XYZ file of C-alpha atoms in Angstrom:
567
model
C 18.438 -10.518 -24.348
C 19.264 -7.034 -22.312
C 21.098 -8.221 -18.860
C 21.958 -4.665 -17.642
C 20.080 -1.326 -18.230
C 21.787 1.873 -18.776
C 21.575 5.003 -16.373
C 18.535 7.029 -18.980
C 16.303 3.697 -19.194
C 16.964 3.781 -15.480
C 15.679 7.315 -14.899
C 12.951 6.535 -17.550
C 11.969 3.549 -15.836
C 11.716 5.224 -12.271
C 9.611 8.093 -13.561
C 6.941 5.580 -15.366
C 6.536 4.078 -12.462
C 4.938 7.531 -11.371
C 3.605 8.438 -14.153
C 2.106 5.506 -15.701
C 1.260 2.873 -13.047
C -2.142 2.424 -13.231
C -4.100 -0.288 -10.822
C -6.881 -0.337 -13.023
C -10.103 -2.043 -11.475
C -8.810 -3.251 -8.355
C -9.080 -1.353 -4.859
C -5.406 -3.014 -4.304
C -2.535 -4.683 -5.353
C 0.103 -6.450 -3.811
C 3.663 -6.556 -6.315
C 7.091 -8.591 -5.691
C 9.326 -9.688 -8.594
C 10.295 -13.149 -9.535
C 14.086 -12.505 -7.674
C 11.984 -12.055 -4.533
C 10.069 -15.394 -4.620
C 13.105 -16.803 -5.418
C 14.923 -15.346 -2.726
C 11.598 -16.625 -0.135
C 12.531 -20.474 -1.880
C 16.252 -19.725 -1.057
C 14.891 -18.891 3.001
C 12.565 -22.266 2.993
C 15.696 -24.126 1.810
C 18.059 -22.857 4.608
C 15.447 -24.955 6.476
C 17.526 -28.506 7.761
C 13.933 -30.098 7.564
C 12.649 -28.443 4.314
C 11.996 -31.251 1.266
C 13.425 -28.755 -1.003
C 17.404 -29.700 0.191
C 17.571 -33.301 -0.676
C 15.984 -36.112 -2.762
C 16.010 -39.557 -1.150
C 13.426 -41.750 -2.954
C 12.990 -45.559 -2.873
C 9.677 -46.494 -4.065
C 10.176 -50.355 -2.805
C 12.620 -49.938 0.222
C 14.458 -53.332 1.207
C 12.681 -55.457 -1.704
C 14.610 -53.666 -4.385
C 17.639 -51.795 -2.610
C 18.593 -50.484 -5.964
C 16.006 -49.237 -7.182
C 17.217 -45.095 -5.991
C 17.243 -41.828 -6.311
C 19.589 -39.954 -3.767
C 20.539 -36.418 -4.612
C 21.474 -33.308 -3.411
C 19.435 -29.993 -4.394
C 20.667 -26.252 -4.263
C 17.568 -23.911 -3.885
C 14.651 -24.393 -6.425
C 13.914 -21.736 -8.928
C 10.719 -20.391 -10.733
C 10.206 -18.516 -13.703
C 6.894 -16.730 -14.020
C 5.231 -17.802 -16.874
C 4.304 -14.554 -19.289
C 2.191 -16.873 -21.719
C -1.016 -16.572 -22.146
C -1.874 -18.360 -18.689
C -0.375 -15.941 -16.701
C -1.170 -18.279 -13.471
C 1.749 -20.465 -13.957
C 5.301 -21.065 -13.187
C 8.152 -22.826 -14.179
C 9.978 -24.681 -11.419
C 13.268 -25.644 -11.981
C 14.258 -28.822 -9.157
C 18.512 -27.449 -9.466
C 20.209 -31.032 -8.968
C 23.767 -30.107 -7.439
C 24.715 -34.051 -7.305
C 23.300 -37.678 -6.872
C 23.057 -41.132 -7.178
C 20.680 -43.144 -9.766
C 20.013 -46.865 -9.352
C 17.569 -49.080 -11.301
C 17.531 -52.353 -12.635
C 17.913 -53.478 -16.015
C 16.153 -56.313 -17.285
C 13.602 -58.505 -15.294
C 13.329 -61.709 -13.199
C 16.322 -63.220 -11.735
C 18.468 -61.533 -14.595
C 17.898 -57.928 -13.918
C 21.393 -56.400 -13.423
C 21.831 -53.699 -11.105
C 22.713 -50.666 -12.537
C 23.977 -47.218 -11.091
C 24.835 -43.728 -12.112
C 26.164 -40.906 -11.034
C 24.229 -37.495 -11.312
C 26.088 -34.217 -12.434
C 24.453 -31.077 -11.828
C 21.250 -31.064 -13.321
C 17.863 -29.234 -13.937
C 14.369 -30.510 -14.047
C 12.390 -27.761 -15.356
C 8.660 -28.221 -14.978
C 5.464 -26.398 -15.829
C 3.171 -26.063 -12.646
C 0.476 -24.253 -12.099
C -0.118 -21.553 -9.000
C -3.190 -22.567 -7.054
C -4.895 -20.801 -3.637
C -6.825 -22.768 -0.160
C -7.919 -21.793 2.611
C -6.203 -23.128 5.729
C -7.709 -24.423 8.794
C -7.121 -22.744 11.925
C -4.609 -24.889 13.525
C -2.778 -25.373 10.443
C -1.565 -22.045 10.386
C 2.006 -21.331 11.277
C 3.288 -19.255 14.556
C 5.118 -16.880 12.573
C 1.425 -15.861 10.648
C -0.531 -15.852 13.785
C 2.192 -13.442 15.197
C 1.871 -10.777 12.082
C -1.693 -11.066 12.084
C -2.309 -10.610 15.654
C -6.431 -11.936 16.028
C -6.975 -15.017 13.934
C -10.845 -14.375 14.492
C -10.431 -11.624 12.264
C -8.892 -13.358 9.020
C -9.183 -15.822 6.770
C -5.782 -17.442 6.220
C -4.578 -19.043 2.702
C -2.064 -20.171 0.932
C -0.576 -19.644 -2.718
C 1.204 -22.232 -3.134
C 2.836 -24.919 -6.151
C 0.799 -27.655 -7.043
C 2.431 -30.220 -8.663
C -0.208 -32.949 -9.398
C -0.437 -31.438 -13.282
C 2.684 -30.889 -13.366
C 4.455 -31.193 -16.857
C 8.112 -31.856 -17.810
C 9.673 -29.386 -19.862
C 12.148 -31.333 -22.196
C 12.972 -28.561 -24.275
C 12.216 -24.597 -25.209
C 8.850 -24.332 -26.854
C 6.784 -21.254 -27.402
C 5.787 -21.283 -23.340
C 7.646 -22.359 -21.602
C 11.347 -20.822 -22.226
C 13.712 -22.733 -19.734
C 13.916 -26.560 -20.102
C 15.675 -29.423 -18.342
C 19.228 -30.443 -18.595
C 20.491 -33.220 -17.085
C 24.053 -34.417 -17.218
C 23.567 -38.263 -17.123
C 23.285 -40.479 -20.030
C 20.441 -41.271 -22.697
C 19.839 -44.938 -21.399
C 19.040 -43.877 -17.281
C 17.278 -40.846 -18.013
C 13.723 -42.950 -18.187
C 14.332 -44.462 -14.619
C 14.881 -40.579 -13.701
C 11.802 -39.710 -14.178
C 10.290 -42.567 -13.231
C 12.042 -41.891 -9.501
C 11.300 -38.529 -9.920
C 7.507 -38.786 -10.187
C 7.567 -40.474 -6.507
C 9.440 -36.796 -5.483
C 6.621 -35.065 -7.376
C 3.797 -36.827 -4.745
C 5.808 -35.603 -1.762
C 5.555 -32.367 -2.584
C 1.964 -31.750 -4.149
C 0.761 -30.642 -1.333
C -3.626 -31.189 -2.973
C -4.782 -29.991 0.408
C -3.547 -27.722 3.000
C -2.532 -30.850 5.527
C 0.472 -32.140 5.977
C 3.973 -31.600 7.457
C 5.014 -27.517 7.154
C 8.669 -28.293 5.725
C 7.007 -30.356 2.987
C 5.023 -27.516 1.306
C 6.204 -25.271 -1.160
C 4.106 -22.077 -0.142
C 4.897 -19.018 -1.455
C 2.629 -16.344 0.177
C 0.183 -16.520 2.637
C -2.698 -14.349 2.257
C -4.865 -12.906 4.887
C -8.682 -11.906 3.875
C -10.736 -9.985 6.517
C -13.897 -11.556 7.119
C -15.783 -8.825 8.571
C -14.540 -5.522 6.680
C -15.872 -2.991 9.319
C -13.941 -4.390 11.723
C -10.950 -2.571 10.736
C -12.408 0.974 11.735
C -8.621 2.532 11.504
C -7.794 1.414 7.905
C -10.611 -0.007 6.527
C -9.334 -0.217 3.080
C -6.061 -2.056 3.798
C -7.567 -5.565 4.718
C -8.163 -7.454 1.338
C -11.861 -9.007 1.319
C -11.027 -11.091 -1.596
C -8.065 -12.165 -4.173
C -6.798 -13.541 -7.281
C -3.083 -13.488 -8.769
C -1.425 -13.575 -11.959
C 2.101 -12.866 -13.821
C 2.875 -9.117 -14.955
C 5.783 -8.820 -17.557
C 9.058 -6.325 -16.943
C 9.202 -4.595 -19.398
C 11.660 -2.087 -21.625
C 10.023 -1.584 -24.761
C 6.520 -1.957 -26.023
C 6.776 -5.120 -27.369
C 7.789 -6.843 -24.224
C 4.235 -6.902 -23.203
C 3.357 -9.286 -25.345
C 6.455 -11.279 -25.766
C 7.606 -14.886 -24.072
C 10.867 -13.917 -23.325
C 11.318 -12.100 -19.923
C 13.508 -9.042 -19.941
C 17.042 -8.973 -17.622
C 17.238 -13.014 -17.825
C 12.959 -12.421 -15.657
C 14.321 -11.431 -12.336
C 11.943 -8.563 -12.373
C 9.448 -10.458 -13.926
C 6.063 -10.042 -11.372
C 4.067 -12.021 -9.188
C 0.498 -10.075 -8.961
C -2.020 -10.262 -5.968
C -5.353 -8.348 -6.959
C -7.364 -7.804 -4.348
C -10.688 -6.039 -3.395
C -11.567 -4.764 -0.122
C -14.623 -3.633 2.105
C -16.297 -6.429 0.292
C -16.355 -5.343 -3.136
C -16.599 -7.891 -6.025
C -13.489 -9.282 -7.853
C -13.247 -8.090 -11.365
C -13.418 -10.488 -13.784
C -10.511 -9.501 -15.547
C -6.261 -9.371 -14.937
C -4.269 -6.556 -14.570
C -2.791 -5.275 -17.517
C 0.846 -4.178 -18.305
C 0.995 -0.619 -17.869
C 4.380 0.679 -16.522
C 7.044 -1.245 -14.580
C 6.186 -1.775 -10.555
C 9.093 -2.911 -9.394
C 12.612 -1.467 -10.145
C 16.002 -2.824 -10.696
C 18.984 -1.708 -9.364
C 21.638 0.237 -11.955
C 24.655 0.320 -9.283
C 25.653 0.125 -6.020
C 23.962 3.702 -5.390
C 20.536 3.091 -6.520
C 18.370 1.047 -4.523
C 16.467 -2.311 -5.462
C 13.069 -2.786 -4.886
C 10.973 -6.421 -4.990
C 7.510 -5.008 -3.882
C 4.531 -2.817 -3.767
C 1.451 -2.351 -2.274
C -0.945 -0.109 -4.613
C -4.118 0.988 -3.133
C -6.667 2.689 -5.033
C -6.831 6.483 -5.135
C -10.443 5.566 -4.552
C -9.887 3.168 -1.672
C -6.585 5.428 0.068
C -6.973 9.004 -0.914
C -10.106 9.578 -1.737
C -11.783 6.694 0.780
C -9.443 7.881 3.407
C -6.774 9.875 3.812
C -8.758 13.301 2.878
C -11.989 12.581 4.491
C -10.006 11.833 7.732
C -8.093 15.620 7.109
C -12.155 16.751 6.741
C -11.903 17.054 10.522
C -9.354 19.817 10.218
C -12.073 21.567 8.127
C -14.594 21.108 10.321
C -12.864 21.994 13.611
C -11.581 25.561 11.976
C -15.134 26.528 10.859
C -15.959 29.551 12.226
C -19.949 29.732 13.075
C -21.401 33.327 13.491
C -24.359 33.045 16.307
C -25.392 36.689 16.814
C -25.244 39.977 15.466
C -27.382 42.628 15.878
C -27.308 45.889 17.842
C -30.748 47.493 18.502
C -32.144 50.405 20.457
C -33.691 49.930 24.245
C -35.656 51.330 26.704
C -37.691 53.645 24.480
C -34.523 54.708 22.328
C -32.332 56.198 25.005
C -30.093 53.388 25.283
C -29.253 50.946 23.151
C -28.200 46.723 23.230
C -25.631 44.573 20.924
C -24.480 41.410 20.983
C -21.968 39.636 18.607
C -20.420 36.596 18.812
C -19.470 32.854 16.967
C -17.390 30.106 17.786
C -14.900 27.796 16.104
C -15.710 24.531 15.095
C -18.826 22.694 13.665
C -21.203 21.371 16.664
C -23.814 18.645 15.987
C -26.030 21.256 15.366
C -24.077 23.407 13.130
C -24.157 19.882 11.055
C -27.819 19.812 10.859
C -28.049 22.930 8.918
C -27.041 21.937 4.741
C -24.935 25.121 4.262
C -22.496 23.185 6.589
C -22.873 19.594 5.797
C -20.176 19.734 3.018
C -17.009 20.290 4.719
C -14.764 18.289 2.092
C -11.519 18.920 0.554
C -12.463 19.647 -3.075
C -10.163 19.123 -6.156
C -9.028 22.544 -6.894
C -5.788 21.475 -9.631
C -3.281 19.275 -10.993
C -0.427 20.394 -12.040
C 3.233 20.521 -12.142
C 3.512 17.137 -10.398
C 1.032 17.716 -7.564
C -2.500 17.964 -6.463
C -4.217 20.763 -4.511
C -7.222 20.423 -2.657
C -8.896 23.088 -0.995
C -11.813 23.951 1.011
C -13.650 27.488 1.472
C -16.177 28.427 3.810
C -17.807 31.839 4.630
C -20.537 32.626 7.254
C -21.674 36.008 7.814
C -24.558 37.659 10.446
C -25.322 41.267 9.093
C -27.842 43.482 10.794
C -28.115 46.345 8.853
C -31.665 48.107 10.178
C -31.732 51.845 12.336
C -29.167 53.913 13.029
C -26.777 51.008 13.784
C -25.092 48.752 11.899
C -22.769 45.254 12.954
C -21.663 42.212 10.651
C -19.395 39.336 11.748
C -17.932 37.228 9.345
C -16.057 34.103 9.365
C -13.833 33.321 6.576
C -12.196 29.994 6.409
C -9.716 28.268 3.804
C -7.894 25.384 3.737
C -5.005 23.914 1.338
C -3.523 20.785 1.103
C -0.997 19.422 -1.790
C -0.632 15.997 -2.586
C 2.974 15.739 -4.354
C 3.388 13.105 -7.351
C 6.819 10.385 -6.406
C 9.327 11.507 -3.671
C 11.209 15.225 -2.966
C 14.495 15.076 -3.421
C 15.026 14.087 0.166
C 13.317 10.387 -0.902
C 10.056 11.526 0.887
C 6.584 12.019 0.148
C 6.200 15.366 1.660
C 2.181 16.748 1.540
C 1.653 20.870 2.724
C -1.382 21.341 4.837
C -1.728 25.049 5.034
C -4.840 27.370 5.783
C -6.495 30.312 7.798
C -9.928 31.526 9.473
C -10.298 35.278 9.718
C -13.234 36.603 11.795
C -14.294 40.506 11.261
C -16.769 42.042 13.468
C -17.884 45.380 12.638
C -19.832 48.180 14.220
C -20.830 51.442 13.125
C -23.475 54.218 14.213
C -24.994 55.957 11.465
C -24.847 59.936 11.088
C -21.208 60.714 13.140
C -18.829 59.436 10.070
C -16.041 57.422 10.686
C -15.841 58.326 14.766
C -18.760 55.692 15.067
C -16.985 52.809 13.071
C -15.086 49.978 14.627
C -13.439 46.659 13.171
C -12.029 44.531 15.071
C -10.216 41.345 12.747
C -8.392 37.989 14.760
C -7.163 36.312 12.533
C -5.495 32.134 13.021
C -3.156 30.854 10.474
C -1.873 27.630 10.476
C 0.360 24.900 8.640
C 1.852 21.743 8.616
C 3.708 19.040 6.787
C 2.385 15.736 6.624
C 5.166 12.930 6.156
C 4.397 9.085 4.667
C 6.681 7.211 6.133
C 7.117 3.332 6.497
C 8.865 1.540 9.429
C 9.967 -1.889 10.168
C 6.940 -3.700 11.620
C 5.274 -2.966 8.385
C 2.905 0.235 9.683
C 2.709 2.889 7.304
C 3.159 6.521 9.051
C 1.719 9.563 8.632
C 4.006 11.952 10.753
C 3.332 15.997 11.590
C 6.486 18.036 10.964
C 6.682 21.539 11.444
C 3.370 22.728 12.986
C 3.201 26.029 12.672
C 0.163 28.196 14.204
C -0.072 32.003 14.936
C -3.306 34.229 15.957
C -3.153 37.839 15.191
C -5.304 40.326 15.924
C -6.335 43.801 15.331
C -8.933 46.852 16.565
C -9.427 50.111 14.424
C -11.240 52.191 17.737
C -14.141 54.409 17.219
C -13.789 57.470 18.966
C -17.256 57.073 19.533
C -16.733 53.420 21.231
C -13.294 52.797 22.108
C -13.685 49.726 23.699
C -16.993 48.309 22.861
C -15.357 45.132 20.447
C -12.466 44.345 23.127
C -14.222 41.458 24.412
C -14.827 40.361 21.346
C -11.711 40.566 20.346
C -10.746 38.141 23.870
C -13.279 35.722 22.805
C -12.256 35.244 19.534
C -8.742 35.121 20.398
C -9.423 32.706 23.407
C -10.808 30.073 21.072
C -7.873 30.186 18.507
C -5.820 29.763 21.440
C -7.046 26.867 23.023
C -7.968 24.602 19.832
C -6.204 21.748 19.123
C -6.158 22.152 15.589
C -3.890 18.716 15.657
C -5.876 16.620 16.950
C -5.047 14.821 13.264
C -1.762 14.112 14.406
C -2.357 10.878 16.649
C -5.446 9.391 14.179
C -3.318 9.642 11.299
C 0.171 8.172 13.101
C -1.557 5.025 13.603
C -3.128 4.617 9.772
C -2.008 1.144 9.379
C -1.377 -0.085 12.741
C -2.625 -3.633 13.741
C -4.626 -3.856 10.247
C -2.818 -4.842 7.784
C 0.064 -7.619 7.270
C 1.832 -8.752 3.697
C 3.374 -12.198 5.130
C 5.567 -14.746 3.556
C 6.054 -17.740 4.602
C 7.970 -19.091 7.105
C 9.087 -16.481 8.942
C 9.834 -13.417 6.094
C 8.015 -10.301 5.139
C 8.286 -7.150 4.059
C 8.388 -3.942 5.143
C 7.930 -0.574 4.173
C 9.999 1.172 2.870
C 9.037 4.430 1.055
C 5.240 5.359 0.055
C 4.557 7.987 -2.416
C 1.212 8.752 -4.783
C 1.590 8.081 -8.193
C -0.023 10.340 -11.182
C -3.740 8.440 -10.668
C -3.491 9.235 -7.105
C -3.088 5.921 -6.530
C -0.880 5.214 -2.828
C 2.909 3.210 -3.502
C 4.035 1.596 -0.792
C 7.650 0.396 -1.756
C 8.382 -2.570 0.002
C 11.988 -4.682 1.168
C 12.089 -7.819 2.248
C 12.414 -7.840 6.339
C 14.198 -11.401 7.298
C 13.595 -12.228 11.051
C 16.828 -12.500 12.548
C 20.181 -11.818 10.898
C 19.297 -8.808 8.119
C 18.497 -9.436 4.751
C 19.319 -13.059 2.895
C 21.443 -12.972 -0.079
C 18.934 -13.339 -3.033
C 19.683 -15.712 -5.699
C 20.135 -14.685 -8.932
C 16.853 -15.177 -10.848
């Protein structure tokens, strides 16, 4: 069994994690690795209260005194099961020392008998089972993260133990087994006391006292979908779980034995949102989501959220930059230029204006204003949008046009720049050219006048601490130029033109974006453990499906980050 990875698997691994992720049916996952769900059972058993520190069992009190079970516990482990029910664990009770009493024989000749317990390990097979909680039962530090209760349905993944099974020894599951140091003849009176331990902490319905549980997520569902106008995709509707392999080489997907001792072995929450129906079907091993650390440079990460390129990108993200489209559509109204009062003078009027109205909307040639796929290549995706409208009145002696012209760019990178962020380009431009000419004189009746805006802008993902993920403007850029080839024949007949066209570059907010897109995630979406931790996040990037990665870290309230144990 590999313990360590060298520094090419590690690059390898980091790049398939790009590359080949791939969340398959689901609008969204949520991924943390077996280290971190043994580090949130290391948090519940800092707890003085938690049933996870000690055992003290006696089944029949003052009537049989000896009858015991007193021990000391360091912090319970789990081992994701990679069998073929992938909705199990192994939980290994980690006996740092105790005290065994039973009697031997019966009647008035039973001899009290004693024994101390060495460190120990009771490894057991238990399966991973999801309620609903009631209102009231849920904890402060869930009501805090989720802000309106109203909004959610609350649950719990937690360990039930009332199947439970005792793993005596390595079979073709279940690959850790118990070890205890005491002898042969007390070990049936072990389990015996034990199975009293095992009722305590069952935990068949969602009642009882907080520090006996043994919860390892809570989940919140939204019950009304279209609540969550800002980020309606982030808010799971519904959810299932299973185990996900680490793995190293192609036949690790299928294999019992968990790579790197199963630290990075994964805990899986599929989940569909905006009311969708669950699959009926797991996830299957594709590339690695969660990534190991090869030294004290690289980082370590326990988590991701995935959400669909369909639910994020697609569902979201580029409909909501749409609006830039749609507010730098320029609209001709008029153009025509005619002769008057029986041919000895003569009328024009030009004009347009920036930005789709209502109406403009009404009219199909400008319903569409999407990004469109344009490529993908080189590690990115570019989406652009083109629009021209054009007036042209070409009748008599005199001729005018005005044309708007109007593109748009933006490029969705693959992973992070080299600066560890996912940088996207927004870039574009409208041009409007009005032209007028009188027939007959050449060019000394021609005039063009062209104002052009250009514009760009980086968009940033970034996470921050209270779990939000930010979208950020850096470096808005926008400049309006302009030009007038005079007519000798009308010098100045397009200059007002020119101030109107200029005037409306000038004065709109072509970032309006900025402040919808800031707030993507806030208030709507929490990933909570329980009592007390969560994560945050960290980095986000798009992987190769388009697909959103939001790395996560565990976020301890308090003092920093807990030490993690060490599976």
């Amino acid at each position: 069994m590999t313990e360590a990875i060298d520094q090419e698997t590690y690059k390898r691994l980091a790049a398939e994690r790009i590359t080949n992720t791939n969340i398959g049916p689901f609008d969204q996952v949520t991924i943390v690795s077996q280290r971190a769900v043994n580090g949130q059972l290391a948090h519940m058993w800092r707890n003085p209260d938690s049933i996870l520190r000690k055992i003290d069992i006696k089944p029949y009190g003052d009537d049989a005194p000896d009858d015991f079970l007193v021990a000391d516990l360091d912090p319970p482990t789990v081992n994701l099961s990679l069998g073929p029910n992938k909705q199990t664990v192994i939980f290994c009770i980690n006996i740092k020392s105790g005290t065994l009493g039973w009697y031997e024989g019966v009647g008035p000749r039973a001899k009290s008998m004693k024994e101390e317990l060495g460190p120990s390990r009771l490894a057991l097979r238990v399966n991973m089972a999801h309620d609903q909680l009631e209102k009231s039962l849920v904890p402060d530090s869930i009501k805090q993260a989720v802000g309106n209760l109203d909004d959610y349905s609350i649950g719990q993944l937690f360990l039930d133990f009332t199947k439970a099974i005792v793993i005596h020894e390595v079979n073709r599951i279940d690959r850790v087994q118990s070890e205890f140091k005491i002898s042969s003849k007390a070990e049936p009176y072990l389990y015996g006391l034990l199975n009293d331990y095992f009722s305590r902490i069952q935990n068949p319905n969602p009642s009882g006292r907080p520090e006996d549980k043994i919860v390892v997520h809570y989940t919140a569902t939204a019950k009304n979908a279209q609540v969550f106008t800002a980020a309606p995709t982030c808010v799971p509707t519904s959810l299932n779980f299973q185990n996900l392999p680490f793995v190293l080489k192609a036949d690790d997907r299928t294999s019992p034995d968990p790579v790197l001792g199963g630290k990075n072995s994964m805990l899986v929450y599929l989940q569909m949102t905006n009311n969708h129906q669950m699959p009926n079907a797991l996830l299957e091993p594709s590339a690695n989501w969660v990534m190991p650390t090869l030294d004290e440079t690289t980082e370590q990460y326990d988590g991701v959220v995935c959400l669909s390129k369909a639910s994020f990108l697609d569902g979201f993200l580029l409909p909501r930059l749409a609006n830039f489209n749609r507010e730098s559509t320029w609209v001709v109204d008029e153009a025509w230029w005619k002769a008057t009062n029986g041919g000895f003078s003569t009328q024009h009027l030009v004009y347009g204006h920036l930005g789709l109205t209502v109406k403009d909307l009404q009219d199909p040639f400008f319903q569409d204003y999407q990004f469109k796929l344009t490529s993908q290549q080189n590690g990115a995706r570019r989406y652009e949008y083109r629009k021209t409208h054009r007036k042209d009145d070409n009748h008599g002696l005199w001729r005018v046009y005005q044309e708007g012209r109007t593109w748009n760019a933006i490029t969705i990178p693959e992973g992070l720049d080299s600066s560890a962020k996912c940088v996207m380009k927004l870039i574009g431009s409208t041009d409007v050219e009005t032209y007028l000419h009188l027939d007959g004189i050449g060019d000394i009746g021609k005039t063009v006048c062209k104002v052009r805006g250009y514009w760009e802008a980086s968009l940033i993902l970034d996470g921050i601490d209270d779990g939000e993920l930010k979208i950020t403007v850096e470096s808005p850029k926008t400049v309006v130029t302009s030009s007038v080839d005079e007519s000798f024949r009308y010098p100045d007949i397009l200059n007002d033109t020119k101030r109107r066209c200029e005037a409306m570059f000038q004065h709109n907010n072509f970032y309006d974006i900025k402040a919808g897109l800031e707030k993507l995630f806030s208030g709507s979406w929490a990933f909570v453990f329980a009592q007390g931790r969560d994560f945050f996040i960290d980095k986000a990037c798009f992987n190769r499906e388009g697909d959103l990665l939001c790395q996560l870290k565990y976020k301890s309230q308090g003092s920093g980050n807990p030490v993690q144990p060490s599976q």
